[in-house]
Short mmCIF file of C-alpha atoms in Angstrom, two decimals:
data_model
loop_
_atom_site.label_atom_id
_atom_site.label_comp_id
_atom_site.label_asym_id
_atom_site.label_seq_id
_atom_site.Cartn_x
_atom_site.Cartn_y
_atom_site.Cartn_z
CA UNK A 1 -11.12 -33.12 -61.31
CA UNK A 2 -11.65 -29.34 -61.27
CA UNK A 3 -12.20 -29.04 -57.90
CA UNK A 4 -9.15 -30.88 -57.02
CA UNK A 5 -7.01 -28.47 -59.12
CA UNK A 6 -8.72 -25.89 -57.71
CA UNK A 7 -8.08 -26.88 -54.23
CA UNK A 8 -4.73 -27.65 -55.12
CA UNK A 9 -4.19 -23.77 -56.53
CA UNK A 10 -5.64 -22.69 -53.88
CA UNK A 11 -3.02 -24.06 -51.12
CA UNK A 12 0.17 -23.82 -53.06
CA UNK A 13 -0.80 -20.85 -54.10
CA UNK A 14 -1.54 -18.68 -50.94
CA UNK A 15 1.31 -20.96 -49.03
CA UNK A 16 3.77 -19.75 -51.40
CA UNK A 17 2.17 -16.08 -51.31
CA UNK A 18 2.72 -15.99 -47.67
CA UNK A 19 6.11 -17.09 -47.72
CA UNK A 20 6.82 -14.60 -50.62
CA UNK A 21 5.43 -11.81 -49.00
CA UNK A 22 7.27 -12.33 -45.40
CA UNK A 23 10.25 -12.21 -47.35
CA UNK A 24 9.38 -8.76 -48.71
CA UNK A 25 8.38 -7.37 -45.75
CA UNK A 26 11.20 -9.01 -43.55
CA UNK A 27 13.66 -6.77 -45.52
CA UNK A 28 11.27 -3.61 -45.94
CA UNK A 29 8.34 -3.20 -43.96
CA UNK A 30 6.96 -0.49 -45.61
CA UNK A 31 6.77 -1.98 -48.87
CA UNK A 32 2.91 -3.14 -48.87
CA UNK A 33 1.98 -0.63 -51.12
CA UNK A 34 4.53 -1.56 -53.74
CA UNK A 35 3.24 -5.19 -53.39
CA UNK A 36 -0.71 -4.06 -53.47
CA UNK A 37 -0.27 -1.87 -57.00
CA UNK A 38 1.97 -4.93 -58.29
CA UNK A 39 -0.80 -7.13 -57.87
CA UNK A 40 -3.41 -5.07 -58.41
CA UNK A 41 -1.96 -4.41 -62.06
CA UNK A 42 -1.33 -7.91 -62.92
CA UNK A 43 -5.03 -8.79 -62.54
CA UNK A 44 -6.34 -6.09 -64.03
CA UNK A 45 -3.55 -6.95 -67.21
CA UNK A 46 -5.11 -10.46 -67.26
CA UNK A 47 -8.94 -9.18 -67.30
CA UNK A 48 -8.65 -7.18 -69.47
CA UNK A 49 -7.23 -9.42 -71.89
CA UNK A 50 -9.22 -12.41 -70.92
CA UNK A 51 -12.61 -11.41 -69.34
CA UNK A 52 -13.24 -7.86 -71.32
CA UNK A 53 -12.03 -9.17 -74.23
CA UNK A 54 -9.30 -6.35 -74.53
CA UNK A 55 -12.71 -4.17 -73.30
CA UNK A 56 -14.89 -4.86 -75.89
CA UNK A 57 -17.07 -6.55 -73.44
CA UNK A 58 -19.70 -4.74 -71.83
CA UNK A 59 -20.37 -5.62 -68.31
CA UNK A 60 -23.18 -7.15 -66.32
CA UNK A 61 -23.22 -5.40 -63.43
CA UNK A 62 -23.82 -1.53 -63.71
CA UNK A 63 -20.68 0.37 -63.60
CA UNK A 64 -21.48 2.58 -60.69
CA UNK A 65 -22.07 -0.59 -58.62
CA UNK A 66 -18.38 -1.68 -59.21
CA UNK A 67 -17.30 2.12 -58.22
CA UNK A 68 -18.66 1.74 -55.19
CA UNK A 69 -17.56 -2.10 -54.81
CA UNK A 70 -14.18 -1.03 -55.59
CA UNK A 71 -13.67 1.80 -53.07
CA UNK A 72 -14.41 -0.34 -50.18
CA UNK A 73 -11.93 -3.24 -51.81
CA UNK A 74 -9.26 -0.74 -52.31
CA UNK A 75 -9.50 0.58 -48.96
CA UNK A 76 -9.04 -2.72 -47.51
CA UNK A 77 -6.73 -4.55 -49.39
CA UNK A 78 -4.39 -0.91 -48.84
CA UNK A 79 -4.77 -0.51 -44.85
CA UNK A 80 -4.43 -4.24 -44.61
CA UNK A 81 -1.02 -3.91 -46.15
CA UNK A 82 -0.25 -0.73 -44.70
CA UNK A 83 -0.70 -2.12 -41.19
CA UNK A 84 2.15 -4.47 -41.41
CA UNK A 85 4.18 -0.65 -40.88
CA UNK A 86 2.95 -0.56 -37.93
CA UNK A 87 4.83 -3.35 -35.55
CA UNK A 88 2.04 -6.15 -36.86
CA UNK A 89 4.01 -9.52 -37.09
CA UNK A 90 2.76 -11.67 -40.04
CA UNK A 91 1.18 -14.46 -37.74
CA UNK A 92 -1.06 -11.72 -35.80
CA UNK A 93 -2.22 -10.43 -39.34
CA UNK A 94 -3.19 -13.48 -40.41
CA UNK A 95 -5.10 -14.61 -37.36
CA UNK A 96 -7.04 -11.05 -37.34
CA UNK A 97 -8.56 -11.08 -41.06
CA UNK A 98 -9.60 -14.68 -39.89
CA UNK A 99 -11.80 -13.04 -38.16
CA UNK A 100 -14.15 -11.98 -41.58
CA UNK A 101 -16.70 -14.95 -40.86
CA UNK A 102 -17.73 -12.78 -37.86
CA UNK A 103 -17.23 -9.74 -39.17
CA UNK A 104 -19.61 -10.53 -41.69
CA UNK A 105 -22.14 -12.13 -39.16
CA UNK A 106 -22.49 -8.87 -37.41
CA UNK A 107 -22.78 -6.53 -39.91
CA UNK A 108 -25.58 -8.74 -41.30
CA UNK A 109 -27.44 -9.06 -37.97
CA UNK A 110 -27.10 -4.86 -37.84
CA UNK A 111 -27.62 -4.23 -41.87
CA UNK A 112 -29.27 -7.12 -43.08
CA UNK A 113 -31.82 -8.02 -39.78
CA UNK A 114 -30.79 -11.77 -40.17
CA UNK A 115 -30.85 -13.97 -37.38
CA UNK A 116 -28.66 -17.18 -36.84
CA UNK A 117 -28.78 -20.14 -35.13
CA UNK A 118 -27.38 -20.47 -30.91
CA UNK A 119 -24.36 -22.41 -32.69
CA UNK A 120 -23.47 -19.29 -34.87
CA UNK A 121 -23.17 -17.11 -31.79
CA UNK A 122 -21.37 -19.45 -29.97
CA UNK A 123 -18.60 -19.10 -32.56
CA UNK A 124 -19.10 -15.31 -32.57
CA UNK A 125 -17.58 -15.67 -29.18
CA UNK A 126 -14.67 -18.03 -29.59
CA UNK A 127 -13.17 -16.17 -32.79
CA UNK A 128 -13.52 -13.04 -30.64
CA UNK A 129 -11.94 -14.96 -28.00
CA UNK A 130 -9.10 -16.28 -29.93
CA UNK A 131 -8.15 -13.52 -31.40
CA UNK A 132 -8.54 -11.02 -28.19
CA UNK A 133 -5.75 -14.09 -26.55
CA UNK A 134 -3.43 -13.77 -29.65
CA UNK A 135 -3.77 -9.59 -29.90
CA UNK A 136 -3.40 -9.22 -25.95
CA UNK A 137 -0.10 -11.69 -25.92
CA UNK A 138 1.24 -10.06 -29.02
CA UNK A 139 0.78 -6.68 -27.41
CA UNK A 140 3.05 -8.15 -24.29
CA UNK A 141 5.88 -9.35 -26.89
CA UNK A 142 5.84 -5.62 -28.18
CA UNK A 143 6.36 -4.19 -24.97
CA UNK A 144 9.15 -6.81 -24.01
CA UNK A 145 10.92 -6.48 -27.46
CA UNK A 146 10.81 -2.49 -26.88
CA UNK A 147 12.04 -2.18 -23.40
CA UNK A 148 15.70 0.24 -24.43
CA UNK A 149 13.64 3.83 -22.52
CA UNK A 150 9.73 3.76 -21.57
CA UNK A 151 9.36 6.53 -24.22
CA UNK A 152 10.51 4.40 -27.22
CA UNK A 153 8.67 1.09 -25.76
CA UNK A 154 5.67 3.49 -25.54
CA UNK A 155 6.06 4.77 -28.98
CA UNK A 156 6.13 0.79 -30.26
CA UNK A 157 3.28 0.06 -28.71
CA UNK A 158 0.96 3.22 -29.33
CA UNK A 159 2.27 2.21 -33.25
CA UNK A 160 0.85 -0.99 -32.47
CA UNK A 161 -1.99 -0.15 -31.74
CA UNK A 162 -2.55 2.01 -34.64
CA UNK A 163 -2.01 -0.97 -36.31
CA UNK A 164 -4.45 -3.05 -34.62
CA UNK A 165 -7.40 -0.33 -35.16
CA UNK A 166 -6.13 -0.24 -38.74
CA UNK A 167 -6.80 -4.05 -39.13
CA UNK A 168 -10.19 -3.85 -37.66
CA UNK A 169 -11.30 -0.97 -39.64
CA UNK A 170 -10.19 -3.32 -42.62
CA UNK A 171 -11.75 -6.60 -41.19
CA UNK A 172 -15.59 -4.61 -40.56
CA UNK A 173 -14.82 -2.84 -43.91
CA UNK A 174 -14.38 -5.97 -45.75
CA UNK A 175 -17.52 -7.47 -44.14
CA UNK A 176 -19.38 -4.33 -45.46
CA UNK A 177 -18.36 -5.12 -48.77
CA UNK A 178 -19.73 -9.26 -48.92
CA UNK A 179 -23.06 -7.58 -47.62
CA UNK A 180 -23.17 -5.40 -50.86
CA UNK A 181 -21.47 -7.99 -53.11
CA UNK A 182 -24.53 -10.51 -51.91
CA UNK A 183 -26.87 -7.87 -52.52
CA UNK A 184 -25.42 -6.92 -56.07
CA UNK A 185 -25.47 -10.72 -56.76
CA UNK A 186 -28.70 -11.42 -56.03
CA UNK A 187 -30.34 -8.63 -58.12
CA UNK A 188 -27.84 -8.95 -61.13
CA UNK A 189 -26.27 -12.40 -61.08
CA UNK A 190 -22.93 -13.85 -60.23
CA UNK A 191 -20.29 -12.89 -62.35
CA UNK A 192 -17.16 -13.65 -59.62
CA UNK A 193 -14.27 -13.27 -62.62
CA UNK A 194 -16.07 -9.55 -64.10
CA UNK A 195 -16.08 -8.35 -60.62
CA UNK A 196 -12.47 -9.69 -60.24
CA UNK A 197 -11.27 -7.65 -63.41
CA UNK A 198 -13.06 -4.10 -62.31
CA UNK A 199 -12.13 -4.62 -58.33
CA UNK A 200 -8.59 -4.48 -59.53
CA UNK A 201 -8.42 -2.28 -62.78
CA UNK A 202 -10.77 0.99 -61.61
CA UNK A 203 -8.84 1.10 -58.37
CA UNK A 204 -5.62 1.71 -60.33
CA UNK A 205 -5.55 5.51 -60.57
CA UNK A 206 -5.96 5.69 -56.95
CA UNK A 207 -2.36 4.47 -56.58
CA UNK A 208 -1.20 7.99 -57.74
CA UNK A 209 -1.71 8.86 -54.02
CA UNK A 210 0.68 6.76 -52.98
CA UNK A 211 3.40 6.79 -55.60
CA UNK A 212 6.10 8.66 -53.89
CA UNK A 213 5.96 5.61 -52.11
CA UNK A 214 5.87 3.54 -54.94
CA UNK A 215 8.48 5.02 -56.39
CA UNK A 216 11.02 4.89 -53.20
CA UNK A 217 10.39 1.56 -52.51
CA UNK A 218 11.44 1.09 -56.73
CA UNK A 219 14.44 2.19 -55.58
CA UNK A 220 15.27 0.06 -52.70
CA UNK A 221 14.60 -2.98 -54.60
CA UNK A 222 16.68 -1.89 -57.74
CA UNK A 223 19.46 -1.64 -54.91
CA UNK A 224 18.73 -4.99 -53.52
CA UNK A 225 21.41 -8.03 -54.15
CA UNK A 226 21.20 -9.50 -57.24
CA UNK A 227 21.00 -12.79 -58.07
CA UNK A 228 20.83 -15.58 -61.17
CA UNK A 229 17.62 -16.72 -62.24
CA UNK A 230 17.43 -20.05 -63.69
CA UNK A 231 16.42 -21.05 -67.22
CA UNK A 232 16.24 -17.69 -68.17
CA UNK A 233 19.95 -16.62 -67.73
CA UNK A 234 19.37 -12.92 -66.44
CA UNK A 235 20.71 -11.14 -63.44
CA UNK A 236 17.48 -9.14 -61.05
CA UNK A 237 17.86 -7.35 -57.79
CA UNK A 238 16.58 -10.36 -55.25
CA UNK A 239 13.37 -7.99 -53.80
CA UNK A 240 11.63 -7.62 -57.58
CA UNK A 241 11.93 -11.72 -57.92
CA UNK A 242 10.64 -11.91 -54.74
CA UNK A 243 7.64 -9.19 -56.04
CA UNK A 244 7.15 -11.13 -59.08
CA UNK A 245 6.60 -14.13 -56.85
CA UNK A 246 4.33 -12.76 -54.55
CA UNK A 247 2.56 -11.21 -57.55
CA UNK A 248 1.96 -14.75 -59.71
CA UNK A 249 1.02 -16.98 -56.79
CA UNK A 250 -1.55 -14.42 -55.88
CA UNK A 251 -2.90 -14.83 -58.81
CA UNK A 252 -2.82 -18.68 -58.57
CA UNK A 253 -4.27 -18.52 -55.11
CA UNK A 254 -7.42 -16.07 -56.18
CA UNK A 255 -8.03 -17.77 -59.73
CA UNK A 256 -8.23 -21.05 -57.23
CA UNK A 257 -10.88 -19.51 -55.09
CA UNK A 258 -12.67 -18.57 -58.67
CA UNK A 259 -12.71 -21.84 -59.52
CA UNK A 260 -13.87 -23.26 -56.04
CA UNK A 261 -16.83 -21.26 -56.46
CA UNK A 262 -18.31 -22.62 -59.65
CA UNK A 263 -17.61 -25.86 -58.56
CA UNK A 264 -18.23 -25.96 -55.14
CA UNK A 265 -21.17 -25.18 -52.50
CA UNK A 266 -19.69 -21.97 -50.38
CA UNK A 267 -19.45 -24.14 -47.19
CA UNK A 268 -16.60 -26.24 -48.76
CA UNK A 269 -14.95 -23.04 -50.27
CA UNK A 270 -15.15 -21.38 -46.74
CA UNK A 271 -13.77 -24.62 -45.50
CA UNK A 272 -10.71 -24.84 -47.91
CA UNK A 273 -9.62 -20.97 -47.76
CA UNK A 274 -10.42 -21.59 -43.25
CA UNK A 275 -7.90 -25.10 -43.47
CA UNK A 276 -5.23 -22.88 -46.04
CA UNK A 277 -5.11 -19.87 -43.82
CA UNK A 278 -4.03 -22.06 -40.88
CA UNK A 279 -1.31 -23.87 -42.80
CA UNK A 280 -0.19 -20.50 -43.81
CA UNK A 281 0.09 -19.86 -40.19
CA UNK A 282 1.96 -23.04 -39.41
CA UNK A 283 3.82 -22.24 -42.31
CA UNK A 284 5.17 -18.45 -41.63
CA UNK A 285 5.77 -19.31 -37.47
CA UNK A 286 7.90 -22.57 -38.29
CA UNK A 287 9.67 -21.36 -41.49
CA UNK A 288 10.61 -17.82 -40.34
CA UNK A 289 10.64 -18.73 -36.44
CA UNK A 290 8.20 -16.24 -35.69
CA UNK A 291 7.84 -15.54 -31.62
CA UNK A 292 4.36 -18.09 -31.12
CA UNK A 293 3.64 -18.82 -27.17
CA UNK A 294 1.60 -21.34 -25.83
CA UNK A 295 -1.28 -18.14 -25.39
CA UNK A 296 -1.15 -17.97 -29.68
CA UNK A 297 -1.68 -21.43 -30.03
CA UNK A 298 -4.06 -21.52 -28.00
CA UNK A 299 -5.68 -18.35 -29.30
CA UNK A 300 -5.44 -20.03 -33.03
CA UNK A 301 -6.97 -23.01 -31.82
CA UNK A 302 -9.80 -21.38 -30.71
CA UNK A 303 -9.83 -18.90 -33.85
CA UNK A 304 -10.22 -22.02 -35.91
CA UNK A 305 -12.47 -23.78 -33.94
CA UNK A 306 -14.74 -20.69 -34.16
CA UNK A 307 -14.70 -20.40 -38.02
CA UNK A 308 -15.18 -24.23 -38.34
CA UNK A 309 -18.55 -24.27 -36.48
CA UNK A 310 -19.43 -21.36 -37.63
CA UNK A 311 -19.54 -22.72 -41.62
CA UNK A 312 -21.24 -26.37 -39.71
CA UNK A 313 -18.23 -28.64 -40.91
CA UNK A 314 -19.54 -31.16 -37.74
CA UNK A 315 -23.29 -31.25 -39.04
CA UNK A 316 -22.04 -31.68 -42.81
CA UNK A 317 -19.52 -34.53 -42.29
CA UNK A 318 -22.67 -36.17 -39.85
CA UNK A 319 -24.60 -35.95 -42.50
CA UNK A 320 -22.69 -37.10 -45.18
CA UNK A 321 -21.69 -40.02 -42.68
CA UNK A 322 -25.69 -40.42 -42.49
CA UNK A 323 -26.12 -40.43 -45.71
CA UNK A 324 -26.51 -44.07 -46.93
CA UNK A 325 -28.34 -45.46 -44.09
CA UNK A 326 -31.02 -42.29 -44.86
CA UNK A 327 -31.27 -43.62 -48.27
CA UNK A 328 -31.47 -46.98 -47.24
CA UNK A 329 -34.63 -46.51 -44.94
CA UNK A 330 -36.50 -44.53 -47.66
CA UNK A 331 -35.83 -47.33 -50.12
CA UNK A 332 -37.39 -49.64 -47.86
#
């Protein structure tokens, strides 16, 4: 039953995160640091209520640790964000941090020394694949959608690119970080919901650097249109509901994931966060009409098919199919 729920969380709420954030950034694409201190509040509101125990709570995991933890997470969940400024269309995003599996893979092969199977590089090269198809096509609709003087179409792009550097700085920092999380984990314990509460409270401060920022975007959504909400009878400016959305189901969507892995083996919550980021996809390109060619299907395709032998979803469901008759013959 819990891992149902869980599941359940999980897709409605990173679906509906998706949707509420293309909304945001559809009217303000700047706005991603807004949304990252909005969310980044609300969970560290929540753990410190619930998890320290309004910080009476000591926690398990050495302080220092989390520092360090918590300037790589900052880092990446800001340039992530940041980089939709930069001419990055939702779909591409999305496709790109698919890409962590891999990410991951080769920063343990260089830090770690691990080895994998032929299977594991195989996928190595098809997410690489699939997302080199969906960058290089994306790249081409930049250049056709910025064709007014070669000096402004060459501005868009060289912003694009910044913007694709930006993501893969984020994608091999994020990796860096599930090598030292794994590490921290294995000499201390898991404690996934502590590590949720100081990843998002002890970055908080560093939001001061951005606030001017902050504080203009305020602004612009105070001067959005406002509109009724229901039940509650009061009148908001349309971008802060939106914000407020965007905020909750993010919560939903991560205290899913939480869930999935105390209930779960990792394969199947790989699996289920792999099968929600695709429906995301789906999702954003059908909803909001977002330019997909046959070359970004394709690329997806590939992206996916990558991640899903990578995490051995064919061997598993074998197995499992196996399973009985295995059983059987020992009996006997």
């Amino acid at each position: 039953m819990g891992t149902v729920f869980a599941i359940v969380l999980v897709f409605v709420g990173c679906c509906s995160n998706v949707v509420s954030l293309e909304l945001l950034v559809r009217k303000f694409p700047g706005c991603g640091n807004i949304v990252t201190f909005a969310q980044f509040l609300f969970i560290a509101l929540e753990g410190f209520i619930f998890e320290t125990n309004f910080g009476r709570k000591k926690p398990a995991i050495p302080i220092r640790n989390y520092v360090i933890m918590v300037t790589m997470f900052f880092t990446v969940s800001v340039i992530n964000n940041y980089a939709l400024n930069f001419n990055i269309a939702m779909p591409l995003h999305m496709i790109f941090r698919s890409g962590s599996l891999i990410a991951n893979m080769i920063l343990g092969i260089i830090i770690l020394k691990k080895r994998y199977s032929v299977s594991k590089y195989l996928s190595i090269a098809l997410v690489s694949a699939g997302i080199f198809i969906c960058t290089i096509m994306s790249a081409r609709q930049v250049n056709v959608a910025n064709e007014g003087t070669e000096e402004q179409g060459f501005y868009a792009f060289m912003r694009w690119l910044i913007g694709i550097a930006m993501l893969t700085f984020a994608l091999l920092m994020s990796a860096n970080m599930g090598i030292f999380q794994e590490t921290l984990y294995k000499q201390y314990g898991k404690h996934s919901k502590e590590a949720l509460f100081y990843n998002h409270c002890l970055p908080l401060p560093g939001f001061l650097l951005l606030s001017t920022d902050i504080y203009n975007h305020c602004v612009l959504f105070s001067q959005s249109t406002p509109v009724d909400v229901p039940v509650v009878g009061l009148t908001v400016p349309i971008m802060w509901l939106y914000l407020l959305i965007n905020v909750i189901t993010q919560y939903v969507c991560i205290r899913g994931v939480f869930i999935l892995t105390t209930e779960c083996a990792s394969l199947t919550v790989t699996l289920v966060v792999t099968l929600r980021k695709f429906l995301s996809l789906i999702f954003s390109i059908m909803y909001f009409q977002n330019p997909f060619t046959t070359w970004h299907w394709l690329g997806t395709a590939v992206v996916f098919l990558g991640t899903l032998l990578y995490t051995e979803v064919w061997s598993s469901v074998q197995a499992a199919l196996r399973g009985p008759d295995v059983k059987e013959k020992k009996a006997e």
